[in-house]
Short mmCIF file of C-alpha atoms and ligand atoms in Angstrom, two decimals:
data_model
loop_
_atom_site.label_atom_id
_atom_site.label_comp_id
_atom_site.label_asym_id
_atom_site.label_seq_id
_atom_site.Cartn_x
_atom_site.Cartn_y
_atom_site.Cartn_z
CA MET A 1086 18.65 -4.72 -25.71
CA LEU A 1087 16.11 -2.71 -24.10
CA THR A 1088 17.33 1.33 -23.14
CA THR A 1089 16.24 3.94 -20.89
CA THR A 1090 16.42 7.30 -22.00
CA LEU A 1091 16.07 9.77 -19.17
CA PHE A 1092 18.78 7.32 -16.75
CA ASP A 1093 21.68 5.56 -16.27
CA PHE A 1094 21.24 2.50 -17.38
CA HIS A 1095 23.57 -0.56 -16.00
CA PRO A 1096 21.72 -3.57 -16.76
CA SER A 1097 22.21 -7.46 -14.94
CA ALA A 1098 24.66 -9.57 -16.78
CA HIS A 1099 22.41 -12.54 -16.27
CA SER A 1100 18.24 -12.15 -16.30
CA ARG A 1101 17.13 -14.43 -13.65
CA LEU A 1102 13.38 -14.43 -14.74
CA GLU A 1103 14.04 -18.46 -15.70
CA THR A 1104 13.95 -19.44 -11.88
CA LEU A 1105 10.33 -17.38 -11.34
CA GLY A 1106 8.52 -21.00 -12.89
CA GLY A 1107 5.38 -21.96 -12.89
CA ARG A 1108 5.40 -21.84 -9.08
CA GLU A 1109 2.82 -19.92 -7.27
CA LEU A 1110 3.97 -16.65 -6.43
CA PRO A 1111 5.06 -15.56 -2.92
CA PHE A 1112 3.79 -12.23 -1.26
CA GLY A 1113 7.07 -9.61 -2.01
CA SER A 1114 10.38 -12.40 -1.71
CA VAL A 1115 11.06 -12.57 -5.42
CA PHE A 1116 12.24 -9.14 -6.45
CA SER A 1117 12.85 -8.39 -10.34
CA ASP A 1118 16.22 -8.26 -11.93
CA HIS A 1119 16.30 -4.18 -11.66
CA GLN A 1120 16.19 -0.99 -9.54
CA PHE A 1121 15.80 2.50 -9.56
CA ARG A 1122 18.46 4.64 -7.70
CA MET A 1123 18.50 8.12 -7.12
CA GLU A 1124 20.47 10.08 -4.83
CA PHE A 1125 19.77 13.82 -3.21
CA ALA A 1126 22.20 16.18 -2.47
CA ASP A 1127 22.96 19.59 -2.08
CA GLY A 1128 19.46 20.35 -2.27
CA LYS A 1129 18.70 18.66 -5.62
CA TRP A 1130 18.00 14.72 -6.79
CA SER A 1131 20.70 13.64 -9.27
CA ASN A 1132 22.72 10.53 -10.60
CA GLY A 1133 19.10 8.43 -11.42
CA CYS A 1134 19.80 5.38 -12.63
CA ILE A 1135 18.75 1.82 -13.49
CA GLU A 1136 21.07 -1.10 -12.27
CA PRO A 1137 21.00 -4.77 -10.96
CA PHE A 1138 18.22 -5.45 -8.14
CA GLY A 1139 20.74 -5.62 -5.20
CA ASP A 1140 22.52 -5.00 -1.62
CA MET A 1141 24.17 -1.20 -1.36
CA SER A 1142 26.09 0.24 1.59
CA LEU A 1143 24.93 2.41 3.91
CA SER A 1144 27.15 4.28 6.56
CA PRO A 1145 26.45 2.86 10.44
CA ALA A 1146 25.59 6.85 11.07
CA ALA A 1147 22.72 6.69 8.52
CA MET A 1148 19.97 8.87 10.02
CA SER A 1149 17.67 7.42 9.04
CA LEU A 1150 18.66 3.99 11.01
CA HIS A 1151 18.35 6.42 14.08
CA TYR A 1152 16.07 8.41 13.90
CA GLY A 1153 13.06 7.08 11.44
CA GLN A 1154 13.02 9.62 8.53
CA SER A 1155 11.91 6.76 6.29
CA ILE A 1156 9.04 6.48 3.81
CA PHE A 1157 7.37 4.02 1.47
CA GLU A 1158 4.38 3.38 -1.02
CA GLY A 1159 3.05 0.57 -2.53
CA MET A 1160 1.78 0.18 -6.03
CA LYS A 1161 0.66 -2.49 -8.62
CA ALA A 1162 1.17 -3.08 -12.34
CA PHE A 1163 -0.82 -5.55 -14.20
CA ARG A 1164 -0.75 -7.36 -17.34
CA GLN A 1165 -2.87 -6.83 -20.29
CA PRO A 1166 -5.27 -8.66 -22.67
CA ASP A 1167 -3.10 -7.23 -25.42
CA GLY A 1168 0.34 -8.60 -23.58
CA GLY A 1169 0.67 -4.23 -22.44
CA VAL A 1170 1.38 -3.26 -18.68
CA ALA A 1171 -1.15 -1.09 -17.00
CA LEU A 1172 -0.17 0.57 -13.82
CA PHE A 1173 -3.23 1.63 -11.74
CA ARG A 1174 -3.75 5.32 -10.67
CA PRO A 1175 0.20 5.63 -10.10
CA MET A 1176 -0.34 9.56 -10.20
CA GLU A 1177 -2.47 8.99 -6.29
CA ASN A 1178 0.23 7.03 -5.02
CA ILE A 1179 3.47 9.71 -5.64
CA ARG A 1180 0.92 11.91 -4.54
CA ARG A 1181 0.69 10.71 -1.34
CA PHE A 1182 4.56 9.87 -1.56
CA ASN A 1183 5.20 13.55 -1.66
CA LYS A 1184 2.72 14.24 1.17
CA SER A 1185 4.82 11.55 3.48
CA ALA A 1186 8.04 13.39 2.38
CA ASP A 1187 6.61 16.79 3.59
CA ARG A 1188 5.04 15.21 7.11
CA MET A 1189 8.49 13.31 7.67
CA CYS A 1190 10.43 16.46 6.93
CA MET A 1191 11.80 15.02 3.62
CA PRO A 1192 12.88 16.58 0.14
CA PHE A 1193 9.78 15.90 -2.98
CA ILE A 1194 10.27 14.39 -6.38
CA ASP A 1195 8.90 15.79 -8.97
CA GLU A 1196 5.80 14.07 -9.99
CA GLY A 1197 6.73 13.71 -13.42
CA LEU A 1198 10.32 12.12 -12.64
CA PHE A 1199 8.67 10.77 -10.66
CA LEU A 1200 6.02 8.37 -13.31
CA GLN A 1201 9.28 8.74 -15.35
CA ALA A 1202 11.55 6.45 -13.01
CA LEU A 1203 8.93 4.03 -12.47
CA THR A 1204 7.70 3.25 -16.11
CA GLU A 1205 11.05 3.21 -16.94
CA LEU A 1206 12.15 0.61 -14.21
CA ILE A 1207 8.45 -1.31 -14.89
CA LYS A 1208 9.59 -0.97 -19.45
CA VAL A 1209 13.33 -2.61 -18.58
CA ASP A 1210 11.23 -5.39 -16.63
CA ALA A 1211 8.05 -5.96 -18.42
CA GLY A 1212 9.12 -9.71 -18.65
CA TRP A 1213 8.36 -10.38 -14.46
CA VAL A 1214 4.85 -8.63 -14.61
CA PRO A 1215 3.06 -12.33 -14.11
CA ASP A 1216 -0.53 -12.93 -15.45
CA GLY A 1217 -2.32 -15.82 -13.28
CA ASP A 1218 -4.79 -14.64 -11.24
CA GLY A 1219 -4.61 -12.56 -8.35
CA SER A 1220 -0.78 -11.76 -8.88
CA SER A 1221 0.28 -8.56 -10.38
CA LEU A 1222 3.80 -6.76 -10.17
CA TYR A 1223 4.05 -5.05 -6.92
CA ILE A 1224 5.82 -2.02 -6.68
CA ARG A 1225 8.06 -0.54 -3.87
CA PRO A 1226 9.32 2.94 -3.89
CA PHE A 1227 11.10 4.33 -0.89
CA MET A 1228 13.05 7.02 0.36
CA PHE A 1229 15.49 7.04 3.58
CA ALA A 1230 17.66 9.54 4.91
CA SER A 1231 21.42 8.79 4.20
CA GLU A 1232 23.93 11.11 5.69
CA ALA A 1233 26.09 9.87 8.27
CA HIS A 1234 25.16 11.94 11.06
CA VAL A 1235 25.16 11.59 15.03
CA GLY A 1236 22.12 14.51 16.12
CA VAL A 1237 18.47 14.81 15.39
CA ARG A 1238 17.63 17.55 12.82
CA PRO A 1239 16.63 16.33 9.15
CA SER A 1240 18.79 14.81 6.85
CA GLU A 1241 20.85 16.43 4.11
CA ARG A 1242 21.13 13.61 1.87
CA TYR A 1243 18.42 10.84 1.17
CA ARG A 1244 18.15 7.81 -1.40
CA PHE A 1245 15.04 7.15 -3.43
CA LEU A 1246 14.98 3.26 -4.49
CA ILE A 1247 11.91 1.13 -6.88
CA PHE A 1248 12.23 -2.31 -6.48
CA THR A 1249 9.22 -4.64 -7.81
CA CYS A 1250 8.11 -8.25 -6.47
CA PRO A 1251 5.81 -10.71 -9.12
CA VAL A 1252 3.97 -11.43 -6.38
CA GLY A 1253 0.54 -13.53 -5.76
CA GLN A 1254 -2.82 -12.44 -2.61
CA TYR A 1255 -0.77 -11.26 0.38
CA TYR A 1256 -3.60 -12.03 2.64
CA LYS A 1257 -4.05 -16.43 2.24
CA GLY A 1258 -7.81 -15.91 3.43
CA ASN A 1259 -10.16 -14.37 5.57
CA VAL A 1260 -9.21 -12.47 8.48
CA ARG A 1261 -10.33 -12.34 12.19
CA VAL A 1262 -9.46 -9.21 13.03
CA LYS A 1263 -9.73 -7.43 16.98
CA VAL A 1264 -11.03 -4.32 17.91
CA GLU A 1265 -7.52 -2.39 19.75
CA THR A 1266 -8.43 -0.74 22.68
CA PHE A 1267 -5.04 -0.44 24.66
CA PHE A 1268 -2.53 0.34 21.45
CA THR A 1269 -2.70 3.11 19.36
CA ARG A 1270 -2.09 3.65 15.70
CA ALA A 1271 -1.89 6.91 15.51
CA ALA A 1272 -2.85 10.09 17.16
CA PRO A 1273 -3.99 13.26 16.10
CA GLY A 1274 -1.47 15.39 14.94
CA GLY A 1275 1.12 12.60 14.34
CA THR A 1276 2.30 11.05 11.47
CA GLY A 1277 -0.90 7.96 10.62
CA TYR A 1278 -1.48 9.56 7.65
CA ALA A 1279 1.57 9.57 6.34
CA LYS A 1280 3.07 5.98 5.24
CA ALA A 1281 6.11 6.39 7.30
CA ALA A 1282 8.29 3.02 8.03
CA GLY A 1283 8.01 3.88 11.94
CA ASN A 1284 4.28 3.61 11.59
CA TYR A 1285 4.69 -0.25 10.53
CA ALA A 1286 6.90 -0.82 13.28
CA ALA A 1287 4.51 0.35 16.44
CA SER A 1288 2.07 -1.96 15.11
CA LEU A 1289 4.25 -4.90 15.20
CA LYS A 1290 3.71 -5.40 18.98
CA PRO A 1291 -0.12 -4.91 19.27
CA THR A 1292 -0.44 -7.16 16.18
CA ALA A 1293 1.60 -10.30 17.60
CA MET A 1294 -0.36 -10.42 20.38
CA ALA A 1295 -3.70 -10.45 18.31
CA LYS A 1296 -2.49 -13.09 16.64
CA GLU A 1297 -1.55 -15.00 19.73
CA GLN A 1298 -5.60 -14.48 20.29
CA GLY A 1299 -6.37 -15.73 17.25
CA TYR A 1300 -6.46 -13.02 14.96
CA GLN A 1301 -4.73 -11.76 11.58
CA GLN A 1302 -5.49 -8.65 12.30
CA ILE A 1303 -6.08 -5.75 14.84
CA LEU A 1304 -8.84 -3.55 13.75
CA TRP A 1305 -7.61 -0.33 15.57
CA THR A 1306 -9.64 2.87 16.99
CA ASP A 1307 -8.98 6.37 17.72
CA ALA A 1308 -6.28 7.21 20.41
CA VAL A 1309 -8.21 9.88 22.10
CA GLU A 1310 -10.94 7.58 23.47
CA HIS A 1311 -10.51 4.01 21.83
CA LYS A 1312 -14.04 4.18 20.81
CA TYR A 1313 -14.02 5.07 16.86
CA ILE A 1314 -12.98 2.79 14.02
CA GLU A 1315 -9.83 3.19 12.09
CA GLU A 1316 -8.17 1.20 9.54
CA SER A 1317 -7.14 -2.30 9.83
CA GLY A 1318 -3.50 -3.48 9.72
CA THR A 1319 -2.26 -3.09 6.26
CA MET A 1320 -5.87 -1.86 4.96
CA ASN A 1321 -8.38 0.65 4.96
CA VAL A 1322 -11.71 -1.17 6.36
CA VAL A 1323 -15.44 -0.71 4.62
CA PHE A 1324 -18.53 -2.11 5.87
CA VAL A 1325 -22.07 -2.94 4.38
CA ILE A 1326 -24.63 -1.72 7.13
CA ASN A 1327 -27.57 -1.80 6.26
CA ASP A 1328 -27.35 -1.99 2.57
CA LYS A 1329 -25.01 0.63 2.73
CA LEU A 1330 -21.31 1.14 2.01
CA VAL A 1331 -20.13 2.49 5.29
CA SER A 1332 -16.20 3.15 5.74
CA PRO A 1333 -14.43 5.37 8.35
CA ALA A 1334 -13.63 9.08 7.45
CA LEU A 1335 -10.29 10.31 6.27
CA GLY A 1336 -8.32 12.33 8.62
CA ASP A 1337 -4.39 12.39 9.87
CA THR A 1338 -4.79 9.08 11.90
CA VAL A 1339 -6.39 7.42 8.69
CA LEU A 1340 -3.91 6.81 5.45
CA SER A 1341 -5.81 7.95 2.42
CA GLY A 1342 -6.18 4.28 0.81
CA VAL A 1343 -6.08 4.01 -3.36
CA THR A 1344 -7.83 0.91 -3.22
CA ARG A 1345 -10.22 2.48 -0.53
CA ASP A 1346 -11.28 5.51 -2.67
CA SER A 1347 -11.43 3.24 -5.77
CA ILE A 1348 -14.04 0.90 -4.21
CA LEU A 1349 -15.85 3.83 -2.83
CA ARG A 1350 -16.57 5.25 -6.57
CA LEU A 1351 -17.09 1.72 -8.02
CA ALA A 1352 -19.55 1.35 -5.13
CA ALA A 1353 -21.37 4.72 -6.06
CA ARG A 1354 -21.10 4.65 -9.75
CA ASN A 1355 -23.31 0.82 -8.92
CA GLY A 1356 -25.70 3.34 -7.42
CA MET A 1357 -24.87 2.32 -3.27
CA GLU A 1358 -25.29 4.87 -0.99
CA ILE A 1359 -21.68 5.77 0.31
CA GLU A 1360 -21.17 6.99 3.81
CA GLU A 1361 -17.85 8.31 4.67
CA ARG A 1362 -17.79 8.99 8.69
CA ARG A 1363 -16.99 8.26 12.40
CA VAL A 1364 -17.80 4.77 12.81
CA ALA A 1365 -18.38 3.83 16.27
CA VAL A 1366 -17.22 0.37 18.29
CA ALA A 1367 -20.59 0.19 19.69
CA GLU A 1368 -21.96 0.75 16.25
CA LEU A 1369 -20.43 -1.71 14.63
CA LYS A 1370 -20.68 -4.52 17.50
CA ALA A 1371 -24.71 -3.44 17.63
CA ALA A 1372 -24.97 -3.76 13.84
CA ALA A 1373 -22.97 -6.96 13.94
CA GLU A 1374 -25.24 -8.73 16.79
CA SER A 1375 -28.40 -7.69 15.33
CA GLY A 1376 -27.85 -8.54 11.95
CA ALA A 1377 -27.36 -5.19 10.28
CA LEU A 1378 -23.48 -5.76 9.35
CA SER A 1379 -23.26 -8.29 6.39
CA GLU A 1380 -20.28 -7.74 5.18
CA ALA A 1381 -16.45 -6.48 6.27
CA PHE A 1382 -13.55 -6.44 4.40
CA GLY A 1383 -10.38 -4.71 4.36
CA VAL A 1384 -9.03 -2.71 1.35
CA GLY A 1385 -5.18 -2.10 0.04
CA THR A 1386 -2.53 -2.09 -2.36
CA ALA A 1387 -0.77 -5.25 -1.19
CA ALA A 1388 -4.35 -6.95 0.27
CA THR A 1389 -6.55 -6.19 -2.42
CA MET A 1390 -9.84 -7.00 -1.35
CA THR A 1391 -9.72 -9.42 2.22
CA ALA A 1392 -13.05 -10.52 3.80
CA ILE A 1393 -13.06 -9.89 7.66
CA GLU A 1394 -15.29 -12.91 8.40
CA ALA A 1395 -15.02 -12.09 12.59
CA ILE A 1396 -14.12 -9.16 14.52
CA GLY A 1397 -13.26 -9.86 18.55
CA PHE A 1398 -14.92 -6.94 21.10
CA ALA A 1399 -13.81 -7.05 24.53
CA GLY A 1400 -15.78 -9.57 25.59
CA GLY A 1401 -16.52 -11.85 22.42
CA ASP A 1402 -15.82 -12.14 18.60
CA VAL A 1403 -19.01 -11.70 16.64
CA GLU A 1404 -19.22 -13.86 12.96
CA LEU A 1405 -20.23 -12.45 9.92
CA PRO A 1406 -22.67 -14.48 7.73
CA PRO A 1407 -20.77 -16.89 5.57
CA VAL A 1408 -18.36 -15.02 3.24
CA SER A 1409 -20.01 -17.53 0.57
CA GLY A 1410 -23.19 -15.42 0.80
CA TRP A 1411 -21.75 -12.21 0.30
CA THR A 1412 -22.48 -9.91 -2.62
CA VAL A 1413 -21.40 -6.59 -2.75
CA MET A 1414 -17.84 -7.25 -1.90
CA PRO A 1415 -17.43 -10.09 -4.30
CA ALA A 1416 -18.86 -7.15 -7.06
CA LEU A 1417 -16.97 -4.89 -6.13
CA ALA A 1418 -13.48 -7.02 -6.68
CA LYS A 1419 -15.01 -8.18 -10.00
CA GLN A 1420 -14.34 -4.91 -11.22
CA LEU A 1421 -12.05 -3.47 -9.37
CA ASP A 1422 -9.95 -6.28 -10.86
CA ASP A 1423 -11.32 -5.95 -14.50
CA LEU A 1424 -10.40 -2.35 -14.68
CA ARG A 1425 -6.48 -3.05 -13.82
CA ARG A 1426 -6.59 -6.08 -15.96
CA GLY A 1427 -7.81 -4.13 -19.10
CA HIS A 1428 -10.98 -5.98 -19.34
CA GLY A 1429 -13.35 -3.30 -20.76
CA GLU A 1430 -13.96 -0.24 -20.53
CA ASP A 1431 -11.60 2.32 -18.29
CA PRO A 1432 -14.16 5.08 -17.62
CA PHE A 1433 -12.04 6.53 -14.68
CA GLY A 1434 -9.28 6.88 -16.73
CA TRP A 1435 -7.56 5.12 -13.86
CA ARG A 1436 -5.21 2.67 -16.43
CA VAL A 1437 -1.85 3.88 -17.26
CA VAL A 1438 -0.26 1.98 -19.87
CA ILE A 1439 3.20 1.87 -20.11
C1 COI B 567 -0.24 -2.45 0.79
O1 COI B 567 -1.17 -2.37 0.80
O2 COI B 567 0.76 -1.25 -0.78
C2 COI B 567 0.71 -1.72 1.66
O3 COI B 567 1.71 -1.17 1.67
C3 COI B 567 0.96 -2.88 2.65
C4 COI B 567 2.49 -3.13 3.21
C5 COI B 567 2.78 -2.50 4.34
C6 COI B 567 2.21 -4.61 2.67
#
């Protein structure tokens, strides 16, 4: 029997692992046996425990349901060649979680405590980490306001949980994206850099409209002029323009993606020129039409790397060269995958073996 040291452990009576079988993994609808839970009250976190994954009770007046204090992270664990398990750059997600908490007026979680909760949960459910190509254990830490109270102010109680899902691909293929010039994802001074639940809620209607027009995702533009590219749906974006790797610069309207950072650093190590800067819609359109834009892809934890095969600008779509002929994205995807799956050296120290 596995035991955990720091937290109470209530093991599930029956593991559901055998129901996983050999089937292709969906994204986000199969859940491992256990979850981590911890409560914030009277100014401190306590009652950390690992317990069976399952429903929980919540007051209808829980403040997160009304005023939206709710944040989350997305990270992954990978099966290693020796059968062990490694997390990929978990401290980046932990730090970003606390940045999100700060923006949403929620309490911090000690980084060491967070990492301990994560590793103990994954040790308990290590059998759920898949090892097939393109598969991993997706990890979802989240926090929400749980105080029962009607009135707009920061909650005095919060709940923090982590659950995990064995997953396959998030996007089932390449995507067509629409440059959005009416709706806005994030405005300066807003919450765009935070992984706040409400950011995703606000994206649903514009994305549904884009889907009706034949696109899978939106390429968001800045809120002020709708002239500059920011990010795409659940991903940051990277372009190959004149053989340089170009990505919209980070700021308070763009989520600081761990996969984005990893890809830029891998490309720089490969000797590629990197530009993190403003990318004007007009520049992108001209580069796409002239052929200077040779590749475009989304990068994110869930999506990993997803090729953008066409970009819809007002007035028409521009098709990118056939993805089968691309060289930059596949090379970077392989390097990233090798790093995460423990194939070869880890020059950046990004793997955290648990
Ligand atoms: C991630 O990439 O982990 C995300 O958070 C995307 C998610 C909304 C599915």
